[in-house]
Amino acid sequence: MGEKLTDVAAQALLTLLRSDSSVDSKVASLTTAKSSIKQHNLPDACVSPLFESARLAMVSQHTALVNAGFTTLNHLLTRMTRQEPRAIVRETKATLPL
């Protein structure tokens, strides 16, 4: 079972996705975040970096990273629908231009 995601971990994921790290490490980090999103409520400070992380993954040139980004976004939207629906509205402007 995934550990509860903290704001530090969400920022670290965002930093990793912006770096030149390997695609495999990015996919693994997104998958870990996805399982945490599925299992636990998210602190408010995590929401924006997670949406941005999913967006960065979805615009990647690597199929595995794009797939991980879309599945993470799916779980994030499901979690936010249950936890805080207004967060979806806040993040739509940045995520939808994709």
PDB file of C-alpha atoms in Angstrom:
ATOM      1  CA  MET A   1       0.000   0.000   0.000  1.00  0.00           C
ATOM      2  CA  GLY A   2       1.297   3.489  -0.825  1.00  0.00           C
ATOM      3  CA  GLU A   3       2.392   5.865   1.875  1.00  0.00           C
ATOM      4  CA  LYS A   4       0.534   9.101   2.432  1.00  0.00           C
ATOM      5  CA  LEU A   5       1.812  11.767   0.057  1.00  0.00           C
ATOM      6  CA  THR A   6       3.273  14.914   1.618  1.00  0.00           C
ATOM      7  CA  ASP A   7       3.751  18.343   0.087  1.00  0.00           C
ATOM      8  CA  VAL A   8       7.520  17.744   0.093  1.00  0.00           C
ATOM      9  CA  ALA A   9       7.061  14.512  -1.878  1.00  0.00           C
ATOM     10  CA  ALA A  10       4.748  16.256  -4.360  1.00  0.00           C
ATOM     11  CA  GLN A  11       7.326  19.008  -4.925  1.00  0.00           C
ATOM     12  CA  ALA A  12      10.071  16.392  -5.291  1.00  0.00           C
ATOM     13  CA  LEU A  13       8.000  14.615  -7.957  1.00  0.00           C
ATOM     14  CA  LEU A  14       7.530  17.884  -9.830  1.00  0.00           C
ATOM     15  CA  THR A  15      11.271  18.600  -9.638  1.00  0.00           C
ATOM     16  CA  LEU A  16      12.074  15.090 -10.874  1.00  0.00           C
ATOM     17  CA  LEU A  17       9.751  15.446 -13.870  1.00  0.00           C
ATOM     18  CA  ARG A  18      11.401  18.735 -14.812  1.00  0.00           C
ATOM     19  CA  SER A  19      14.891  17.221 -14.585  1.00  0.00           C
ATOM     20  CA  ASP A  20      16.870  15.139 -17.073  1.00  0.00           C
ATOM     21  CA  SER A  21      16.359  11.948 -15.067  1.00  0.00           C
ATOM     22  CA  SER A  22      15.614   8.687 -16.815  1.00  0.00           C
ATOM     23  CA  VAL A  23      12.100   8.006 -18.049  1.00  0.00           C
ATOM     24  CA  ASP A  24      11.951   4.855 -15.919  1.00  0.00           C
ATOM     25  CA  SER A  25      12.586   6.789 -12.704  1.00  0.00           C
ATOM     26  CA  LYS A  26       9.939   9.351 -13.666  1.00  0.00           C
ATOM     27  CA  VAL A  27       7.386   6.619 -14.410  1.00  0.00           C
ATOM     28  CA  ALA A  28       8.201   4.842 -11.139  1.00  0.00           C
ATOM     29  CA  SER A  29       7.759   8.065  -9.160  1.00  0.00           C
ATOM     30  CA  LEU A  30       4.441   8.814 -10.858  1.00  0.00           C
ATOM     31  CA  THR A  31       3.248   5.277 -10.172  1.00  0.00           C
ATOM     32  CA  THR A  32       4.158   5.629  -6.500  1.00  0.00           C
ATOM     33  CA  ALA A  33       2.285   8.941  -6.321  1.00  0.00           C
ATOM     34  CA  LYS A  34      -0.698   7.372  -8.099  1.00  0.00           C
ATOM     35  CA  SER A  35      -0.959   4.562  -5.564  1.00  0.00           C
ATOM     36  CA  SER A  36      -0.757   7.083  -2.732  1.00  0.00           C
ATOM     37  CA  ILE A  37      -3.501   9.176  -4.341  1.00  0.00           C
ATOM     38  CA  LYS A  38      -5.686   6.064  -4.580  1.00  0.00           C
ATOM     39  CA  GLN A  39      -5.281   5.173  -0.902  1.00  0.00           C
ATOM     40  CA  HIS A  40      -5.110   8.460   1.033  1.00  0.00           C
ATOM     41  CA  ASN A  41      -6.608  11.927   1.184  1.00  0.00           C
ATOM     42  CA  LEU A  42      -4.275  14.628  -0.074  1.00  0.00           C
ATOM     43  CA  PRO A  43      -3.129  17.727   1.788  1.00  0.00           C
ATOM     44  CA  ASP A  44      -4.141  20.937  -0.003  1.00  0.00           C
ATOM     45  CA  ALA A  45      -0.498  21.830  -0.651  1.00  0.00           C
ATOM     46  CA  CYS A  46      -0.077  18.663  -2.761  1.00  0.00           C
ATOM     47  CA  VAL A  47      -2.896  19.292  -5.211  1.00  0.00           C
ATOM     48  CA  SER A  48      -1.327  21.921  -7.456  1.00  0.00           C
ATOM     49  CA  PRO A  49       2.079  20.190  -7.810  1.00  0.00           C
ATOM     50  CA  LEU A  50       0.344  16.888  -8.581  1.00  0.00           C
ATOM     51  CA  PHE A  51      -1.794  18.406 -11.332  1.00  0.00           C
ATOM     52  CA  GLU A  52       1.319  20.053 -12.776  1.00  0.00           C
ATOM     53  CA  SER A  53       3.230  16.763 -12.552  1.00  0.00           C
ATOM     54  CA  ALA A  54       0.468  14.950 -14.420  1.00  0.00           C
ATOM     55  CA  ARG A  55       0.415  17.693 -17.057  1.00  0.00           C
ATOM     56  CA  LEU A  56       4.190  17.523 -17.552  1.00  0.00           C
ATOM     57  CA  ALA A  57       4.025  13.754 -17.928  1.00  0.00           C
ATOM     58  CA  MET A  58       1.157  13.918 -20.430  1.00  0.00           C
ATOM     59  CA  VAL A  59       3.029  16.276 -22.763  1.00  0.00           C
ATOM     60  CA  SER A  60       6.141  14.091 -22.767  1.00  0.00           C
ATOM     61  CA  GLN A  61       7.476  12.416 -25.900  1.00  0.00           C
ATOM     62  CA  HIS A  62       7.719   9.061 -24.092  1.00  0.00           C
ATOM     63  CA  THR A  63       4.700   6.763 -24.277  1.00  0.00           C
ATOM     64  CA  ALA A  64       5.273   5.176 -20.871  1.00  0.00           C
ATOM     65  CA  LEU A  65       5.441   8.591 -19.218  1.00  0.00           C
ATOM     66  CA  VAL A  66       2.338   9.819 -21.057  1.00  0.00           C
ATOM     67  CA  ASN A  67       0.433   6.718 -19.947  1.00  0.00           C
ATOM     68  CA  ALA A  68       1.565   7.169 -16.335  1.00  0.00           C
ATOM     69  CA  GLY A  69       0.561  10.841 -16.491  1.00  0.00           C
ATOM     70  CA  PHE A  70      -2.953  10.076 -17.712  1.00  0.00           C
ATOM     71  CA  THR A  71      -3.537   7.320 -15.152  1.00  0.00           C
ATOM     72  CA  THR A  72      -2.233   9.587 -12.390  1.00  0.00           C
ATOM     73  CA  LEU A  73      -4.568  12.356 -13.560  1.00  0.00           C
ATOM     74  CA  ASN A  74      -7.475   9.899 -13.553  1.00  0.00           C
ATOM     75  CA  HIS A  75      -6.812   8.893  -9.943  1.00  0.00           C
ATOM     76  CA  LEU A  76      -6.204  12.514  -8.959  1.00  0.00           C
ATOM     77  CA  LEU A  77      -9.528  13.618 -10.457  1.00  0.00           C
ATOM     78  CA  THR A  78     -11.322  10.747  -8.732  1.00  0.00           C
ATOM     79  CA  ARG A  79      -9.719  11.617  -5.386  1.00  0.00           C
ATOM     80  CA  MET A  80     -10.445  15.335  -5.721  1.00  0.00           C
ATOM     81  CA  THR A  81     -14.069  14.643  -6.723  1.00  0.00           C
ATOM     82  CA  ARG A  82     -14.516  12.879  -3.402  1.00  0.00           C
ATOM     83  CA  GLN A  83     -12.293  15.071  -1.269  1.00  0.00           C
ATOM     84  CA  GLU A  84     -12.452  18.658  -2.584  1.00  0.00           C
ATOM     85  CA  PRO A  85     -14.282  19.213  -5.900  1.00  0.00           C
ATOM     86  CA  ARG A  86     -13.404  22.920  -5.959  1.00  0.00           C
ATOM     87  CA  ALA A  87      -9.736  22.009  -6.385  1.00  0.00           C
ATOM     88  CA  ILE A  88     -10.568  20.618  -9.821  1.00  0.00           C
ATOM     89  CA  VAL A  89     -11.995  23.969 -10.898  1.00  0.00           C
ATOM     90  CA  ARG A  90      -8.893  25.796  -9.621  1.00  0.00           C
ATOM     91  CA  GLU A  91      -6.526  23.552 -11.564  1.00  0.00           C
ATOM     92  CA  THR A  92      -8.553  23.327 -14.782  1.00  0.00           C
ATOM     93  CA  LYS A  93      -7.114  26.508 -16.282  1.00  0.00           C
ATOM     94  CA  ALA A  94      -3.568  25.174 -16.102  1.00  0.00           C
ATOM     95  CA  THR A  95      -4.323  21.561 -17.017  1.00  0.00           C
ATOM     96  CA  LEU A  96      -6.903  21.883 -19.811  1.00  0.00           C
ATOM     97  CA  PRO A  97      -4.801  23.869 -22.318  1.00  0.00           C
ATOM     98  CA  LEU A  98      -3.063  20.564 -22.898  1.00  0.00           C
TER      99      LEU A  98
END
